[in-house]
Coordinates of C-alpha atoms in Angstrom, one line a residue:
X14 CA -49.5 -15.7 -58.6
X15 CA -48.6 -14.6 -55.1
X16 CA -45.1 -15.4 -53.9
X17 CA -44.6 -16.0 -50.2
X18 CA -41.3 -14.9 -48.8
X19 CA -39.7 -16.8 -46.0
X20 CA -39.9 -15.1 -42.6
X21 CA -36.9 -13.0 -41.5
X22 CA -34.8 -14.5 -38.7
X23 CA -34.8 -12.5 -35.5
X24 CA -31.7 -12.1 -33.1
X25 CA -28.2 -10.8 -33.0
X26 CA -25.4 -11.4 -35.4
X27 CA -22.1 -12.9 -34.3
X28 CA -20.4 -9.5 -34.6
X29 CA -23.0 -7.8 -32.4
X30 CA -22.6 -10.6 -29.7
X31 CA -18.9 -10.2 -29.7
X32 CA -19.1 -6.4 -29.5
X33 CA -21.5 -6.5 -26.6
X34 CA -19.3 -9.1 -24.8
X35 CA -16.3 -6.8 -25.0
X36 CA -18.4 -3.8 -23.7
X37 CA -19.6 -5.9 -20.8
X38 CA -16.1 -7.0 -20.0
X39 CA -14.9 -3.4 -19.9
X40 CA -17.8 -2.5 -17.7
X41 CA -17.1 -5.3 -15.3
X42 CA -13.5 -4.4 -15.1
X43 CA -14.4 -0.8 -14.2
X44 CA -16.8 -2.0 -11.6
X45 CA -14.3 -4.4 -10.0
X46 CA -11.6 -1.7 -10.0
X47 CA -14.0 0.8 -8.4
X48 CA -14.9 -1.8 -5.8
X49 CA -11.3 -2.6 -5.1
X50 CA -10.4 1.1 -4.5
X51 CA -13.5 1.6 -2.3
X52 CA -12.6 -1.6 -0.3
X53 CA -9.0 -0.3 0.1
X54 CA -10.3 2.9 1.6
X55 CA -12.7 1.0 3.8
X56 CA -10.0 -1.3 5.1
X57 CA -7.6 1.7 5.7
X58 CA -10.3 3.5 7.7
X59 CA -11.3 0.4 9.7
X60 CA -7.7 -0.6 10.4
X61 CA -6.9 2.9 11.5
X62 CA -9.9 2.9 13.8
X63 CA -8.9 -0.5 15.2
X64 CA -5.4 0.8 16.0
X65 CA -6.8 3.9 17.7
X66 CA -9.2 1.8 19.8
X67 CA -6.5 -0.8 20.8
X68 CA -3.9 1.8 21.8
X69 CA -6.4 3.9 23.7
X70 CA -7.7 0.9 25.6
X71 CA -4.2 -0.3 26.5
X72 CA -3.1 3.2 27.6
X73 CA -6.2 3.7 29.7
X74 CA -5.8 0.4 31.6
X75 CA -2.2 1.1 32.4
X76 CA -2.9 4.7 33.4
X77 CA -5.6 3.4 35.7
X78 CA -3.2 1.0 37.5
X79 CA -0.5 3.7 37.7
X80 CA -3.0 6.0 39.4
X81 CA -3.0 3.7 42.4
X82 CA 0.6 2.6 42.2
X83 CA 2.2 2.5 45.7
X84 CA -1.0 2.6 47.6
X85 CA -0.4 0.9 51.0
X86 CA 3.2 0.0 50.2
X87 CA 4.8 3.4 50.0
X88 CA 6.8 3.5 53.2
X89 CA 10.1 4.9 52.0
X90 CA 12.3 2.8 54.2
X91 CA 11.2 -0.5 52.5
X92 CA 11.1 0.6 48.9
X93 CA 13.2 -1.5 46.6
X94 CA 12.9 -4.6 48.8
X95 CA 13.2 -7.9 46.9
X96 CA 9.9 -9.6 47.6
X97 CA 9.2 -13.3 47.3
X98 CA 6.3 -15.7 47.9
X99 CA 4.9 -19.1 47.0
X100 CA 1.5 -19.9 45.4
X101 CA 0.3 -23.5 45.7
X102 CA -3.3 -23.1 44.2
X103 CA -2.4 -25.0 41.1
X104 CA -1.0 -28.0 43.0
X105 CA 2.6 -27.2 42.2
X106 CA 4.3 -24.3 44.1
X107 CA 4.7 -21.2 41.9
X108 CA 7.3 -18.8 42.9
X109 CA 6.3 -15.1 43.1
X110 CA 9.0 -12.5 42.8
X111 CA 8.8 -8.7 42.4
X112 CA 10.4 -5.5 43.7
X113 CA 8.6 -3.6 46.4
X114 CA 8.3 -0.4 44.4
X115 CA 5.2 1.4 43.0
X116 CA 6.5 1.1 39.5
X117 CA 9.3 -0.9 38.0
X118 CA 10.4 -0.5 34.3
X119 CA 12.3 -3.3 32.6
X120 CA 13.8 -1.9 29.4
X121 CA 13.7 -3.9 26.2
X122 CA 17.0 -5.6 25.2
X123 CA 17.2 -3.4 22.1
X124 CA 15.6 -0.2 20.9
X125 CA 13.2 -2.3 18.8
X126 CA 12.2 -4.4 21.8
X127 CA 9.3 -3.1 23.9
X128 CA 9.8 -2.3 27.6
X129 CA 7.7 -3.9 30.3
X130 CA 6.3 -2.2 33.4
X131 CA 5.2 -3.6 36.8
X132 CA 2.7 -1.8 39.0
X133 CA 2.4 -2.7 42.8
X134 CA -0.4 -1.5 45.1
X135 CA -2.4 -2.7 48.0
X136 CA -6.0 -3.7 47.3
X137 CA -7.4 -3.2 50.8
X138 CA -10.4 -1.0 51.4
X139 CA -9.0 0.0 54.7
X140 CA -6.6 2.8 55.3
X141 CA -3.3 0.8 55.0
X142 CA -0.2 1.5 56.9
X143 CA 2.7 -0.5 58.3
X144 CA 1.8 -2.7 61.3
X145 CA 4.6 -2.9 63.7
X146 CA 5.8 -6.3 65.1
X147 CA 6.3 -6.5 68.9
X148 CA 8.0 -9.9 69.1
X149 CA 10.7 -11.5 67.1
X150 CA 9.8 -14.7 65.2
X151 CA 10.9 -18.1 66.6
X152 CA 10.7 -19.4 63.0
X153 CA 9.3 -18.3 59.6
X154 CA 6.1 -20.3 60.4
X155 CA 5.5 -18.4 63.7
X156 CA 2.4 -16.2 64.0
X157 CA 3.1 -12.4 63.8
X158 CA 2.6 -10.6 67.1
X159 CA 1.8 -7.0 66.3
X160 CA 0.8 -3.7 67.9
X161 CA -2.7 -4.0 66.3
X162 CA -4.1 -6.3 63.7
X163 CA -7.1 -4.0 63.0
X164 CA -8.1 -4.0 59.4
X165 CA -6.5 -7.3 58.5
X166 CA -9.1 -9.9 57.2
X167 CA -8.8 -13.6 56.8
X168 CA -7.6 -14.2 53.3
X169 CA -5.7 -10.9 52.9
X170 CA -2.2 -11.0 51.5
X171 CA 0.2 -9.6 54.0
X172 CA 3.7 -8.3 53.1
X173 CA 6.4 -8.5 55.8
X174 CA 9.4 -6.2 55.6
X175 CA 12.4 -5.4 57.8
X176 CA 15.4 -3.2 57.2
X177 CA 18.3 -5.3 55.8
X178 CA 16.1 -8.3 55.0
X179 CA 14.2 -9.4 51.9
X180 CA 10.4 -9.0 52.0
X181 CA 7.9 -11.9 52.0
X182 CA 4.2 -12.3 51.2
X183 CA 1.9 -14.6 53.2
X184 CA -1.8 -15.0 53.6
X185 CA -3.6 -14.1 56.8
X186 CA -5.7 -17.0 58.0
X187 CA -7.5 -15.1 60.8
X188 CA -9.3 -11.8 61.4
X189 CA -7.9 -10.2 64.5
X190 CA -10.8 -8.9 66.6
X191 CA -10.8 -6.7 69.7
X192 CA -11.4 -8.5 72.9
X193 CA -10.1 -11.9 71.6
X194 CA -6.9 -13.7 72.4
X195 CA -5.7 -13.1 68.8
X196 CA -6.5 -9.4 68.5
X197 CA -2.8 -8.6 68.2
X198 CA -1.9 -11.7 66.2
X199 CA -1.7 -12.3 62.4
X200 CA -1.8 -16.0 61.7
X201 CA -0.6 -17.5 58.4
X202 CA -1.2 -21.2 58.8
X203 CA -1.2 -23.8 56.2
X204 CA -4.4 -25.6 55.1
X205 CA -7.5 -23.4 54.9
X206 CA -8.9 -20.2 56.3
X207 CA -12.5 -19.2 56.9
X208 CA -14.0 -15.8 56.1
X209 CA -17.5 -14.4 55.7
X210 CA -17.5 -15.8 52.1
X211 CA -16.7 -19.3 53.1
X212 CA -13.7 -21.6 53.6
X213 CA -10.8 -21.4 51.1
X214 CA -7.2 -22.8 50.8
X215 CA -4.4 -20.7 52.2
X216 CA -2.5 -20.7 49.0
X217 CA 0.4 -18.5 49.9
X218 CA 1.5 -20.3 53.1
X219 CA 3.9 -23.1 52.4
X220 CA 4.6 -25.7 55.0
X221 CA 7.4 -24.6 57.4
X222 CA 6.7 -20.9 56.6
X223 CA 8.5 -18.7 54.2
X224 CA 11.1 -15.9 54.4
X225 CA 13.6 -14.9 57.0
X226 CA 13.1 -15.1 60.7
X227 CA 12.0 -11.5 61.2
X228 CA 12.9 -9.5 64.3
X229 CA 10.8 -7.3 66.5
X230 CA 11.5 -4.3 64.3
X231 CA 9.7 -5.8 61.3
X232 CA 6.4 -4.5 59.9
X233 CA 3.4 -6.1 58.1
X234 CA 1.6 -4.3 55.3
X235 CA -1.9 -5.4 54.5
X236 CA -2.3 -5.7 50.7
X237 CA -5.9 -6.8 50.8
X238 CA -7.5 -9.9 49.2
X239 CA -6.8 -8.6 45.7
X240 CA -3.4 -6.8 45.6
X241 CA -2.2 -5.3 42.4
X242 CA 1.1 -6.7 41.2
X243 CA 0.7 -6.5 37.5
X244 CA 3.3 -6.6 34.7
X245 CA 2.4 -5.2 31.4
X246 CA 4.4 -6.2 28.3
X247 CA 4.1 -6.7 24.5
X248 CA 4.1 -10.2 23.1
X249 CA 3.2 -11.3 19.5
X250 CA 1.9 -7.8 18.7
X251 CA -0.5 -7.9 21.7
X252 CA -0.4 -6.0 25.0
X253 CA -0.4 -8.6 27.7
X254 CA -0.6 -8.5 31.5
X255 CA 0.7 -11.0 34.2
X256 CA -1.2 -10.6 37.5
X257 CA 1.6 -12.1 39.7
X258 CA -0.3 -12.6 42.9
X259 CA -3.5 -14.1 41.6
X260 CA -1.6 -16.2 39.0
X261 CA -3.6 -15.0 36.1
X262 CA -0.7 -14.9 33.6
X263 CA -0.4 -14.0 29.9
X264 CA -3.8 -12.3 29.8
X265 CA -4.4 -10.3 26.6
X266 CA -5.3 -6.7 27.1
X267 CA -5.3 -5.1 23.6
X268 CA -4.5 -6.4 20.2
X269 CA -2.2 -4.9 17.5
X270 CA 0.1 -3.1 20.1
X271 CA 3.6 -3.3 18.8
X272 CA 5.8 -1.0 20.9
X273 CA 5.9 0.4 24.5
X274 CA 8.5 2.6 26.1
X275 CA 8.6 4.0 29.6
X276 CA 10.7 6.4 31.7
X277 CA 11.0 7.2 35.4
X278 CA 10.5 10.8 36.4
X279 CA 13.0 11.4 39.3
X280 CA 13.4 14.2 41.8
X281 CA 17.1 14.0 42.2
X282 CA 17.6 17.1 44.4
X283 CA 14.6 16.5 46.8
X284 CA 12.8 19.7 45.9
X285 CA 9.6 18.0 45.0
X286 CA 10.0 18.6 41.2
X287 CA 10.9 16.0 38.7
X288 CA 14.2 17.0 37.0
X289 CA 15.4 13.7 35.4
X290 CA 13.8 11.3 33.0
X291 CA 15.4 7.9 32.3
X292 CA 14.8 4.2 32.4
X293 CA 17.5 3.4 35.0
X294 CA 16.1 1.5 38.0
X295 CA 17.1 2.9 41.4
X296 CA 19.2 0.7 43.6
X297 CA 18.4 2.2 47.0
X298 CA 15.3 3.0 49.0
X299 CA 16.0 6.7 48.7
X300 CA 16.4 6.3 44.9
X301 CA 13.0 4.6 44.7
X302 CA 11.4 7.3 46.9
X303 CA 12.7 9.9 44.4
X304 CA 10.6 8.4 41.5
X305 CA 7.6 10.7 41.5
X306 CA 6.2 10.1 38.0
X307 CA 6.3 7.8 35.0
X308 CA 6.1 8.5 31.2
X309 CA 4.6 5.8 29.1
X310 CA 4.2 5.6 25.3
X311 CA 2.3 2.9 23.4
X312 CA 2.1 2.3 19.7
X313 CA -0.7 0.4 18.0
X314 CA -0.9 -0.4 14.4
X315 CA -3.6 -1.3 11.8
X316 CA -4.9 -4.8 11.9
X317 CA -4.1 -5.4 8.2
X318 CA -1.2 -4.3 6.0
X319 CA -1.8 -2.0 3.1
X320 CA -1.0 -3.3 -0.4
X321 CA 2.6 -2.6 -1.7
X322 CA 2.9 0.7 -3.3
X323 CA 5.4 -0.7 -5.8
X324 CA 4.2 -4.1 -7.0
X325 CA 7.5 -4.6 -9.0
X326 CA 9.6 -4.9 -5.9
X327 CA 6.8 -5.5 -3.4
X328 CA 7.7 -2.5 -1.2
X329 CA 5.3 -0.3 0.9
X330 CA 5.3 3.4 1.6
X331 CA 2.3 3.6 3.9
X332 CA 4.6 4.6 6.8
X333 CA 8.1 5.7 6.1
X334 CA 9.1 7.3 9.4
X335 CA 8.9 5.7 12.8
X336 CA 6.2 7.2 15.1
X337 CA 7.2 9.5 17.9
X338 CA 5.7 11.4 20.8
X339 CA 6.4 14.8 22.1
X340 CA 6.2 15.4 25.9
X341 CA 5.0 18.5 27.7
X342 CA 8.6 19.7 28.2
X343 CA 9.2 19.5 24.4
X344 CA 11.4 16.4 24.5
X345 CA 10.7 13.7 22.0
X346 CA 10.7 9.9 22.1
X347 CA 11.0 7.9 18.9
X348 CA 9.3 4.6 19.0
X349 CA 11.1 2.2 16.7
X350 CA 8.6 -0.3 15.1
X351 CA 11.0 -1.8 12.6
X352 CA 11.2 -5.2 14.2
X353 CA 8.7 -6.4 11.6
X354 CA 10.2 -6.6 8.1
X355 CA 6.9 -5.2 6.6
X356 CA 6.5 -2.4 9.1
X357 CA 6.2 0.2 6.4
X358 CA 3.0 -1.5 5.1
X359 CA 1.0 -0.6 8.3
X360 CA -0.5 2.6 9.7
X361 CA 0.4 3.5 13.3
X362 CA -1.1 5.4 16.2
X363 CA 1.0 6.5 19.2
X364 CA -0.5 7.2 22.6
X365 CA 1.4 8.7 25.5
X366 CA 0.8 10.0 29.0
X367 CA 2.6 11.1 32.1
X368 CA 1.3 9.6 35.4
X369 CA 2.2 11.2 38.7
X370 CA 2.8 8.7 41.4
X371 CA 0.7 10.4 44.1
X372 CA 1.2 7.7 46.6
X373 CA 4.9 8.4 46.5
X374 CA 4.3 12.2 46.6
X375 CA 2.1 11.6 49.6
X376 CA 4.4 9.1 51.2
X377 CA 4.0 8.8 55.0
X378 CA 7.8 8.9 55.7

């Protein structure tokens, strides 16, 4: 008689399943840890690249503006003049105030606070130079009678200066042309002006005029339709710019910028060579004329913080020493970035340059 055995069951035993599960868990753990390390390296590299790009962009834009600083407004006698104006384009008059100097540095309140820097230059395409008045004004609203209005275009911003007086900006509402009754007249009427591009509001000419009643020894400086009066500063870890004349305020320039420091380069003995570096603003026209260069340092940091090196006390050691820059004369500027409590968790990149103010070096007087 033939005995039939029951078929053998196929599959894994409970022990085999448990062992394979443990092995799979260990493999998963290794893969996750490997990925985490690789992702950390990737983030570090990417963040460092972001910092380098932001800092380079911010430094480039400021260096470009510093290259034209003082263009058209570099007459030594009027440097340091307190300049004011009024902008009504938004419906409510906005006060405009700046110092007539190619560059003005406003130091931060503390070593951890960034400085700000204001650059001033004419935007005219013509060869700018002071235009002399020939007649004293009867009132601030009077037209300017000058030796020649050549180069001034309707819509240009005109800066008026006189020794012993504050300076004023207005907007030309005519284009003086040879052979016309107004060839030697710069008008700054309220309402509108007409140029080759159309009709526009005269936004910088308040009713009743603005500024002092200038005398016959005043001058007008044509700043063009798009003058440069730009203040760069750091706010909320972003490099910002206020374009004071156009009214484009709080415009972001570069992200992840956390520090900026600037110094005047002064020729204190009038030999054409910078011999003093400091951040003390001059108080006289001669003092402003002695500022021939500017040093500027910018610090950008990585977009994301690194993980704490010590999880027990949640401290970082990614950066342990404040960044610094060394100038061409061997001097060093330390850039304190400790305003943020977690500053040691970031990577930093410092950029620096020295900009010669050629429009001060080539000053006409």
